[in-house]
Amino acid sequence: MKRILIAEDNDSNYVLMTYILKGHYDYDRARNGEEAVEKVQRGHFDLVLMDLKMPMMDGLEATRKIRALFPAIPVVALTANVFDVDRQNAAKAGCIEFLQKPINRETCLDTIRRLLS
């Protein structure tokens, strides 16, 4: 089964993501950007779902570091910020998709399936 890292500091958003992914993918959690980078370095993940606003290291910086180390791992931005500048910043950091919070279950699963196929 494919493994996904959910980089999300908010407990309720993490629970929602586990509800969406349960039965489809294995998953693990990182509570901040530093932990996300460390977990990707230590374990095998097929995809990263990256909250952009997190403590210690934000999702943009974590994405840049992950993409520098593992350019083949797709990183999907998860954020409530929907301005064009937010999308541009996420793309510049290395996010290849952008999902808006609150996350739509089918849109999320369709995006993951497409990226992992």
N, CA, C and O atoms as a DFTB+ gen file, in Angstrom:
468 C
 N C O
     1  1       0.853      -1.182       0.000
     2  2       0.000       0.000       0.000
     3  2       0.896       1.242       0.000
     4  3       1.919       1.274       0.685
     5  1       0.516       2.241      -0.756
     6  2       1.285       3.487      -0.831
     7  2       1.234       4.219       0.508
     8  3       0.236       4.167       1.227
     9  1       2.347       4.909       0.828
    10  2       2.460       5.649       2.090
    11  2       2.441       7.145       1.845
    12  3       3.103       7.660       0.945
    13  1       1.662       7.826       2.673
    14  2       1.514       9.274       2.570
    15  2       1.883       9.911       3.905
    16  3       1.460       9.446       4.963
    17  1       2.673      10.975       3.845
    18  2       2.968      11.768       5.034
    19  2       2.005      12.947       5.055
    20  3       1.913      13.708       4.092
    21  1       1.290      13.085       6.165
    22  2       0.387      14.219       6.367
    23  2       1.098      15.200       7.287
    24  3       1.225      14.948       8.485
    25  1       1.555      16.298       6.744
    26  2       2.208      17.344       7.531
    27  2       1.125      18.349       7.918
    28  3       0.741      19.202       7.118
    29  1       0.641      18.240       9.150
    30  2      -0.505      19.034       9.603
    31  2      -0.415      19.222      11.115
    32  3      -0.356      18.246      11.863
    33  1      -0.404      20.474      11.561
    34  2      -0.303      20.750      12.994
    35  2      -1.657      20.777      13.692
    36  3      -1.716      20.623      14.912
    37  1      -2.722      20.965      12.964
    38  2      -4.058      21.068      13.547
    39  2      -4.682      19.677      13.678
    40  3      -4.823      18.956      12.690
    41  1      -5.054      19.309      14.902
    42  2      -5.579      17.965      15.150
    43  2      -6.849      17.663      14.357
    44  3      -6.979      16.573      13.801
    45  1      -7.782      18.605      14.295
    46  2      -9.039      18.330      13.573
    47  2      -8.794      18.169      12.073
    48  3      -9.443      17.340      11.435
    49  1      -7.881      18.937      11.503
    50  2      -7.554      18.770      10.082
    51  2      -6.868      17.431       9.844
    52  3      -7.107      16.785       8.824
    53  1      -6.016      17.010      10.777
    54  2      -5.364      15.703      10.656
    55  2      -6.397      14.576      10.710
    56  3      -6.339      13.641       9.911
    57  1      -7.331      14.663      11.640
    58  2      -8.374      13.633      11.742
    59  2      -9.175      13.562      10.455
    60  3      -9.492      12.466       9.991
    61  1      -9.509      14.702       9.867
    62  2     -10.226      14.704       8.591
    63  2      -9.408      13.999       7.511
    64  3      -9.955      13.209       6.742
    65  1      -8.121      14.271       7.445
    66  2      -7.277      13.637       6.429
    67  2      -7.201      12.123       6.646
    68  3      -7.172      11.363       5.677
    69  1      -7.168      11.681       7.897
    70  2      -7.124      10.236       8.146
    71  2      -8.436       9.593       7.715
    72  3      -8.437       8.475       7.200
    73  1      -9.536      10.279       7.919
    74  2     -10.841       9.786       7.466
    75  2     -10.849       9.614       5.944
    76  3     -11.361       8.622       5.426
    77  1     -10.281      10.582       5.243
    78  2     -10.239      10.536       3.777
    79  2      -9.332       9.405       3.292
    80  3      -9.673       8.703       2.340
    81  1      -8.180       9.224       3.940
    82  2      -7.173       8.273       3.451
    83  2      -7.367       6.842       3.945
    84  3      -6.878       5.901       3.321
    85  1      -8.071       6.673       5.054
    86  2      -8.206       5.357       5.688
    87  2      -8.774       4.333       4.700
    88  3      -9.784       4.571       4.037
    89  1      -8.092       3.192       4.627
    90  2      -8.520       2.119       3.739
    91  2      -7.971       2.240       2.325
    92  3      -8.034       1.285       1.550
    93  1      -7.436       3.403       1.987
    94  2      -6.859       3.633       0.658
    95  2      -5.332       3.666       0.693
    96  3      -4.666       3.170      -0.215
    97  1      -4.787       4.262       1.764
    98  2      -3.344       4.476       1.875
    99  2      -2.902       4.295       3.318
   100  3      -3.692       4.478       4.245
   101  1      -1.631       3.933       3.507
   102  2      -1.001       4.024       4.818
   103  2      -0.582       5.475       4.995
   104  3      -0.266       6.156       4.020
   105  1      -0.579       5.949       6.230
   106  2      -0.206       7.345       6.451
   107  2       0.494       7.503       7.788
   108  3       0.382       6.670       8.687
   109  1       1.220       8.604       7.879
   110  2       1.902       9.000       9.103
   111  2       1.738      10.506       9.213
   112  3       1.368      11.171       8.246
   113  1       2.014      11.037      10.390
   114  2       1.827      12.464      10.626
   115  2       3.126      13.144      11.019
   116  3       3.964      12.582      11.725
   117  1       3.266      14.365      10.541
   118  2       4.291      15.295      11.013
   119  2       3.543      16.525      11.522
   120  3       2.639      17.022      10.851
   121  1       3.913      17.015      12.697
   122  2       3.196      18.140      13.303
   123  2       3.776      19.503      12.946
   124  3       3.203      20.533      13.300
   125  1       4.916      19.514      12.242
   126  2       5.511      20.778      11.802
   127  2       6.445      20.480      10.632
   128  3       6.694      19.320      10.303
   129  1       6.951      21.523      10.019
   130  2       7.801      21.356       8.848
   131  2       9.101      20.630       9.138
   132  3       9.547      19.816       8.329
   133  1       9.716      20.911      10.280
   134  2      10.963      20.218      10.630
   135  2      10.740      18.723      10.736
   136  3      11.527      17.931      10.218
   137  1       9.668      18.340      11.408
   138  2       9.350      16.921      11.565
   139  2       9.041      16.280      10.210
   140  3       9.387      15.121       9.980
   141  1       8.396      17.022       9.320
   142  2       8.097      16.494       7.986
   143  2       9.381      16.162       7.234
   144  3       9.495      15.088       6.642
   145  1      10.333      17.066       7.255
   146  2      11.616      16.832       6.574
   147  2      12.316      15.625       7.196
   148  3      12.821      14.763       6.477
   149  1      12.349      15.562       8.521
   150  2      12.999      14.436       9.202
   151  2      12.335      13.102       8.842
   152  3      13.025      12.120       8.567
   153  1      11.007      13.066       8.844
   154  2      10.304      11.809       8.548
   155  2      10.529      11.363       7.113
   156  3      10.676      10.168       6.857
   157  1      10.558      12.293       6.180
   158  2      10.820      11.934       4.782
   159  2      12.241      11.391       4.642
   160  3      12.476      10.456       3.876
   161  1      13.179      11.968       5.372
   162  2      14.558      11.489       5.321
   163  2      14.699      10.087       5.902
   164  3      15.502       9.293       5.411
   165  1      13.933       9.773       6.936
   166  2      14.055       8.484       7.629
   167  2      13.213       7.367       7.023
   168  3      13.577       6.196       7.127
   169  1      12.095       7.713       6.390
   170  2      11.180       6.677       5.925
   171  2      10.831       6.833       4.465
   172  3      11.159       7.834       3.828
   173  1      10.160       5.826       3.950
   174  2       9.741       5.864       2.548
   175  2       8.313       6.384       2.472
   176  3       7.398       5.807       3.059
   177  1       8.135       7.479       1.744
   178  2       6.806       8.025       1.490
   179  2       6.640       8.203      -0.003
   180  3       7.573       8.594      -0.705
   181  1       5.448       7.915      -0.478
   182  2       5.143       8.058      -1.898
   183  2       4.607       9.439      -2.240
   184  3       4.636       9.852      -3.399
   185  1       4.111      10.164      -1.215
   186  2       3.517      11.478      -1.432
   187  2       3.468      12.200      -0.099
   188  3       3.381      11.565       0.953
   189  1       3.525      13.532      -0.138
   190  2       3.411      14.352       1.070
   191  2       2.254      15.325       0.883
   192  3       2.173      16.033      -0.120
   193  1       1.355      15.346       1.878
   194  2       0.303      16.359       1.954
   195  2       0.802      17.404       2.943
   196  3       0.967      17.109       4.126
   197  1       1.045      18.629       2.464
   198  2       1.771      19.633       3.238
   199  2       0.908      20.848       3.572
   200  3       0.543      21.632       2.695
   201  1       0.592      20.986       4.856
   202  2      -0.029      22.224       5.332
   203  2       1.021      23.323       5.172
   204  3       2.198      23.108       5.460
   205  1       0.598      24.485       4.718
   206  2       1.576      25.545       4.478
   207  2       1.856      26.393       5.716
   208  3       2.927      26.992       5.816
   209  1       0.927      26.456       6.651
   210  2       1.101      27.271       7.867
   211  2       1.284      26.340       9.056
   212  3       0.317      25.802       9.595
   213  1       2.546      26.157       9.460
   214  2       2.864      25.300      10.597
   215  2       3.945      25.962      11.447
   216  3       4.679      26.828      10.973
   217  1       4.032      25.542      12.709
   218  2       5.081      26.107      13.584
   219  2       6.454      25.528      13.261
   220  3       6.582      24.527      12.555
   221  1       7.459      26.177      13.791
   222  2       8.877      25.788      13.712
   223  2       9.449      25.941      12.307
   224  3      10.481      26.591      12.142
   225  1       8.823      25.373      11.307
   226  2       9.224      25.542       9.906
   227  2       7.937      25.444       9.097
   228  3       7.208      24.457       9.191
   229  1       7.664      26.480       8.300
   230  2       6.413      26.434       7.543
   231  2       6.488      25.427       6.402
   232  3       7.557      24.912       6.075
   233  1       5.332      25.159       5.807
   234  2       5.248      24.160       4.756
   235  2       6.022      24.516       3.499
   236  3       6.476      23.622       2.785
   237  1       6.182      25.799       3.215
   238  2       6.934      26.192       2.022
   239  2       8.411      25.824       2.175
   240  3       9.013      25.257       1.264
   241  1       8.983      26.147       3.322
   242  2      10.392      25.817       3.567
   243  2      10.587      24.311       3.623
   244  3      11.554      23.787       3.070
   245  1       9.669      23.608       4.292
   246  2       9.760      22.148       4.361
   247  2       9.676      21.536       2.963
   248  3      10.395      20.586       2.654
   249  1       8.808      22.073       2.131
   250  2       8.676      21.571       0.761
   251  2       9.972      21.776      -0.014
   252  3      10.428      20.869      -0.710
   253  1      10.568      22.960       0.102
   254  2      11.840      23.221      -0.586
   255  2      12.898      22.200      -0.169
   256  3      13.627      21.678      -1.012
   257  1      12.980      21.919       1.116
   258  2      13.986      20.972       1.619
   259  2      13.696      19.547       1.142
   260  3      14.612      18.831       0.738
   261  1      12.441      19.139       1.188
   262  2      12.071      17.794       0.743
   263  2      12.340      17.634      -0.752
   264  3      12.868      16.608      -1.181
   265  1      11.986      18.622      -1.528
   266  2      12.180      18.548      -2.986
   267  2      13.666      18.532      -3.341
   268  3      14.065      17.905      -4.323
   269  1      14.489      19.224      -2.541
   270  2      15.934      19.214      -2.792
   271  2      16.520      17.826      -2.529
   272  3      17.420      17.379      -3.239
   273  1      16.004      17.156      -1.508
   274  2      16.508      15.832      -1.150
   275  2      15.891      14.710      -1.976
   276  3      16.572      13.760      -2.362
   277  1      14.600      14.832      -2.240
   278  2      13.839      13.772      -2.919
   279  2      12.944      14.398      -3.985
   280  3      11.739      14.536      -3.774
   281  1      13.514      14.777      -5.124
   282  2      12.739      15.495      -6.133
   283  2      11.587      14.696      -6.747
   284  3      10.686      15.282      -7.348
   285  1      11.602      13.386      -6.607
   286  2      10.547      12.578      -7.220
   287  2       9.295      12.454      -6.352
   288  3       8.246      12.040      -6.846
   289  1       9.387      12.806      -5.068
   290  2       8.218      12.684      -4.193
   291  2       7.274      13.858      -4.449
   292  3       7.667      15.012      -4.281
   293  1       6.031      13.578      -4.855
   294  2       5.072      14.674      -5.048
   295  2       4.678      15.295      -3.711
   296  3       4.415      14.594      -2.735
   297  1       4.644      16.617      -3.691
   298  2       4.200      17.356      -2.511
   299  2       2.968      18.160      -2.914
   300  3       2.990      18.926      -3.877
   301  1       1.884      17.964      -2.143
   302  2       0.614      18.639      -2.405
   303  2       0.368      19.636      -1.282
   304  3       0.365      19.269      -0.107
   305  1       0.161      20.893      -1.644
   306  2      -0.110      21.946      -0.663
   307  2      -1.547      21.831      -0.164
   308  3      -2.479      21.642      -0.945
   309  1      -1.704      21.950       1.162
   310  2      -3.019      22.005       1.797
   311  2      -3.104      23.333       2.527
   312  3      -2.308      23.598       3.429
   313  1      -4.062      24.173       2.146
   314  2      -4.131      25.475       2.793
   315  2      -5.509      26.099       2.649
   316  3      -6.248      25.823       1.703
   317  1      -5.828      26.941       3.611
   318  2      -7.056      27.729       3.534
   319  2      -6.821      29.008       2.731
   320  3      -7.779      29.668       2.330
   321  1      -5.564      29.363       2.494
   322  2      -5.225      30.557       1.714
   323  2      -5.397      30.246       0.240
   324  3      -4.737      29.355      -0.296
   325  1      -6.284      30.981      -0.414
   326  2      -6.614      30.652      -1.801
   327  2      -6.276      31.768      -2.787
   328  3      -6.771      31.774      -3.914
   329  1      -5.450      32.692      -2.372
   330  2      -5.067      33.779      -3.269
   331  2      -4.057      33.273      -4.294
   332  3      -3.322      32.320      -4.036
   333  1      -4.026      33.911      -5.446
   334  2      -3.084      33.512      -6.499
   335  2      -1.646      33.515      -6.003
   336  3      -0.862      32.643      -6.376
   337  1      -1.293      34.480      -5.172
   338  2       0.078      34.560      -4.661
   339  2       0.407      33.325      -3.818
   340  3       1.544      32.853      -3.830
   341  1      -0.578      32.801      -3.089
   342  2      -0.350      31.592      -2.285
   343  2      -0.086      30.398      -3.198
   344  3       0.803      29.592      -2.927
   345  1      -0.847      30.286      -4.262
   346  2      -0.639      29.206      -5.231
   347  2       0.735      29.335      -5.893
   348  3       1.438      28.341      -6.077
   349  1       1.107      30.559      -6.248
   350  2       2.406      30.790      -6.881
   351  2       3.547      30.450      -5.925
   352  3       4.525      29.820      -6.326
   353  1       3.428      30.861      -4.674
   354  2       4.472      30.560      -3.687
   355  2       4.597      29.060      -3.457
   356  3       5.704      28.539      -3.320
   357  1       3.465      28.366      -3.414
   358  2       3.491      26.909      -3.232
   359  2       4.162      26.244      -4.433
   360  3       4.965      25.327      -4.264
   361  1       3.841      26.696      -5.632
   362  2       4.450      26.127      -6.838
   363  2       5.954      26.406      -6.873
   364  3       6.737      25.524      -7.228
   365  1       6.362      27.618      -6.508
   366  2       7.787      27.957      -6.479
   367  2       8.552      27.094      -5.478
   368  3       9.710      26.745      -5.708
   369  1       7.904      26.753      -4.376
   370  2       8.550      25.933      -3.347
   371  2       8.665      24.474      -3.790
   372  3       9.495      23.728      -3.270
   373  1       7.827      24.066      -4.756
   374  2       7.908      22.696      -5.243
   375  2       6.636      21.885      -5.118
   376  3       6.623      20.700      -5.452
   377  1       5.563      22.502      -4.641
   378  2       4.280      21.793      -4.587
   379  2       3.751      21.629      -6.007
   380  3       3.739      22.578      -6.790
   381  1       3.315      20.419      -6.327
   382  2       2.842      20.189      -7.693
   383  2       1.326      20.235      -7.810
   384  3       0.781      20.236      -8.914
   385  1       0.651      20.273      -6.673
   386  2      -0.803      20.444      -6.636
   387  2      -1.143      21.299      -5.433
   388  3      -0.316      21.504      -4.545
   389  1      -2.382      21.798      -5.413
   390  2      -2.831      22.728      -4.399
   391  2      -4.259      22.343      -4.038
   392  3      -5.150      22.439      -4.881
   393  1      -4.495      21.907      -2.797
   394  2      -5.841      21.578      -2.334
   395  2      -6.278      22.583      -1.285
   396  3      -5.554      22.868      -0.331
   397  1      -7.465      23.109      -1.477
   398  2      -7.993      24.143      -0.597
   399  2      -8.748      23.527       0.577
   400  3      -9.543      22.602       0.411
   401  1      -8.480      24.063       1.769
   402  2      -9.232      23.664       2.962
   403  2     -10.527      24.461       3.016
   404  3     -10.521      25.637       2.650
   405  1     -11.623      23.885       3.450
   406  2     -11.753      22.499       3.876
   407  2     -11.592      21.553       2.679
   408  3     -12.069      21.832       1.579
   409  1     -10.918      20.446       2.917
   410  2     -10.588      19.497       1.865
   411  2     -11.827      18.710       1.447
   412  3     -12.559      18.192       2.289
   413  1     -12.050      18.628       0.146
   414  2     -13.107      17.794      -0.419
   415  2     -12.562      16.383      -0.595
   416  3     -11.520      16.192      -1.222
   417  1     -13.259      15.399      -0.047
   418  2     -12.784      14.013      -0.035
   419  2     -12.486      13.495      -1.439
   420  3     -11.398      12.975      -1.685
   421  1     -13.426      13.628      -2.349
   422  2     -13.244      13.079      -3.700
   423  2     -12.150      13.812      -4.470
   424  3     -11.366      13.185      -5.182
   425  1     -12.094      15.129      -4.332
   426  2     -11.039      15.893      -4.997
   427  2      -9.672      15.464      -4.483
   428  3      -8.730      15.302      -5.259
   429  1      -9.573      15.282      -3.177
   430  2      -8.309      14.862      -2.572
   431  2      -7.902      13.485      -3.080
   432  3      -6.769      13.299      -3.524
   433  1      -8.812      12.520      -3.019
   434  2      -8.487      11.160      -3.465
   435  2      -8.175      11.116      -4.957
   436  3      -7.261      10.408      -5.380
   437  1      -8.927      11.865      -5.754
   438  2      -8.644      11.915      -7.196
   439  2      -7.261      12.483      -7.475
   440  3      -6.535      11.973      -8.328
   441  1      -6.900      13.533      -6.760
   442  2      -5.575      14.151      -6.934
   443  2      -4.474      13.168      -6.559
   444  3      -3.494      13.028      -7.289
   445  1      -4.626      12.495      -5.436
   446  2      -3.608      11.524      -4.998
   447  2      -3.504      10.379      -5.991
   448  3      -2.399      10.001      -6.379
   449  1      -4.629       9.824      -6.407
   450  2      -4.601       8.708      -7.383
   451  2      -3.859       9.115      -8.649
   452  3      -3.030       8.364      -9.162
   453  1      -4.162      10.300      -9.142
   454  2      -3.530      10.792     -10.366
   455  2      -2.025      10.945     -10.184
   456  3      -1.259      10.579     -11.076
   457  1      -1.593      11.471      -9.060
   458  2      -0.170      11.697      -8.833
   459  2       0.594      10.417      -8.573
   460  3       1.792      10.349      -8.849
   461  1      -0.066       9.405      -8.051
   462  2       0.606       8.150      -7.737
   463  2       0.475       7.103      -8.840
   464  3       1.032       6.010      -8.733
   465  1      -0.260       7.435      -9.896
   466  2      -0.435       6.447     -10.973
   467  2       0.750       6.430     -11.920
   468  3       0.763       5.658     -12.879
